[in-house]
Amino acid sequence: MTDTAVTEPTPDQTALIARVRRMMLIAGLTSALAVAVVLIAIGYRLYRGDGSPVSVSDVTAALPKGARIVATGTAGERLVLTLDIGGATEIRTFDAKTLKPVGRLSFVNEP
């Protein structure tokens, strides 16, 4: 077998090798920081103090006789229903997570 002779690098080559190592170190640290930020964000979303999610299977809301739903919508974390009850308009709001009634606003015509 023939052995190849390994020569010492020139000063320019040594400087280039040091520069490449420094750039690789910067790139590696930046990548590690990015992975750490993503893992922290995922951990925060999983373990933040909002409590456990509420599982709701079936919910039935009773409306007055003759009432009909005119419109639905959301406002923040609220579900909003606009009802027509015998000619009078009423707005009912529910919590979007628990579906419990939160508020009621009735509109009537003045005589």
XYZ file of C-alpha atoms in Angstrom:
111
model
C 0.000 0.000 0.000
C 1.126 3.446 -0.664
C 0.833 6.083 1.995
C 0.116 9.609 0.953
C 2.120 12.240 2.673
C 0.037 14.646 4.752
C 1.417 18.133 4.549
C 0.816 20.860 7.058
C -1.798 23.398 5.913
C -0.609 26.809 4.869
C -1.509 29.837 7.020
C -4.252 30.788 4.533
C -5.736 27.298 4.740
C -5.580 27.367 8.549
C -7.422 30.697 8.599
C -10.047 29.329 6.187
C -10.573 26.197 8.300
C -10.970 28.327 11.453
C -13.477 30.569 9.678
C -15.542 27.586 8.456
C -15.556 26.066 11.960
C -16.745 29.382 13.430
C -19.550 29.649 10.849
C -20.588 26.026 11.542
C -20.676 26.755 15.269
C -22.888 29.818 14.693
C -25.235 27.835 12.413
C -25.436 24.972 14.916
C -26.220 27.283 17.838
C -28.860 29.099 15.795
C -30.518 25.795 14.860
C -30.444 24.594 18.482
C -32.005 27.879 19.619
C -34.770 27.564 17.001
C -35.587 24.002 18.071
C -35.627 25.076 21.737
C -38.047 27.938 20.963
C -40.407 25.594 19.112
C -40.350 23.045 21.940
C -40.983 25.772 24.535
C -43.927 27.102 22.498
C -45.428 23.618 22.200
C -44.938 22.980 25.914
C -46.537 26.302 26.798
C -49.588 25.567 24.670
C -49.975 22.101 26.210
C -49.455 23.029 29.850
C -50.756 26.579 30.189
C -53.129 27.304 33.058
C -56.432 27.431 31.162
C -57.526 24.137 32.640
C -58.401 21.020 30.795
C -60.661 21.275 27.776
C -64.310 20.637 28.477
C -65.809 17.847 26.441
C -69.413 18.436 25.530
C -71.288 15.641 23.877
C -74.920 16.782 23.473
C -76.489 20.059 24.542
C -80.110 21.029 24.023
C -81.225 24.629 24.452
C -84.946 25.194 24.916
C -86.411 28.138 23.021
C -89.767 29.730 23.775
C -92.733 28.419 21.781
C -92.930 30.061 18.363
C -89.358 31.366 18.495
C -87.118 31.064 15.490
C -83.396 31.612 15.075
C -82.755 34.569 12.785
C -78.937 34.658 12.893
C -75.942 33.103 14.604
C -72.425 34.374 15.103
C -69.391 34.457 17.332
C -67.932 37.288 19.357
C -64.642 36.437 21.029
C -65.302 33.285 23.020
C -69.068 33.690 22.865
C -71.710 32.148 20.647
C -74.434 34.680 19.758
C -77.964 33.758 18.679
C -80.498 36.270 17.399
C -84.053 35.077 17.976
C -87.420 36.275 16.727
C -89.982 35.588 19.450
C -93.473 36.596 18.340
C -92.252 39.761 16.590
C -89.810 40.767 19.348
C -86.075 40.391 18.792
C -83.884 38.829 21.449
C -80.137 38.153 21.499
C -78.820 35.288 23.616
C -75.144 34.638 24.228
C -73.489 31.383 25.275
C -69.948 30.507 26.350
C -68.335 28.781 23.352
C -66.407 26.261 25.469
C -69.090 25.156 27.923
C -72.209 26.213 25.966
C -73.733 27.644 29.140
C -75.955 30.741 28.819
C -74.058 33.944 29.543
C -76.471 36.759 28.703
C -79.765 37.780 27.242
C -80.761 41.048 25.555
C -84.397 41.666 24.639
C -85.717 44.294 22.257
C -89.363 45.408 22.263
C -91.262 47.957 20.237
C -92.479 51.034 22.077
C -96.239 51.583 22.022
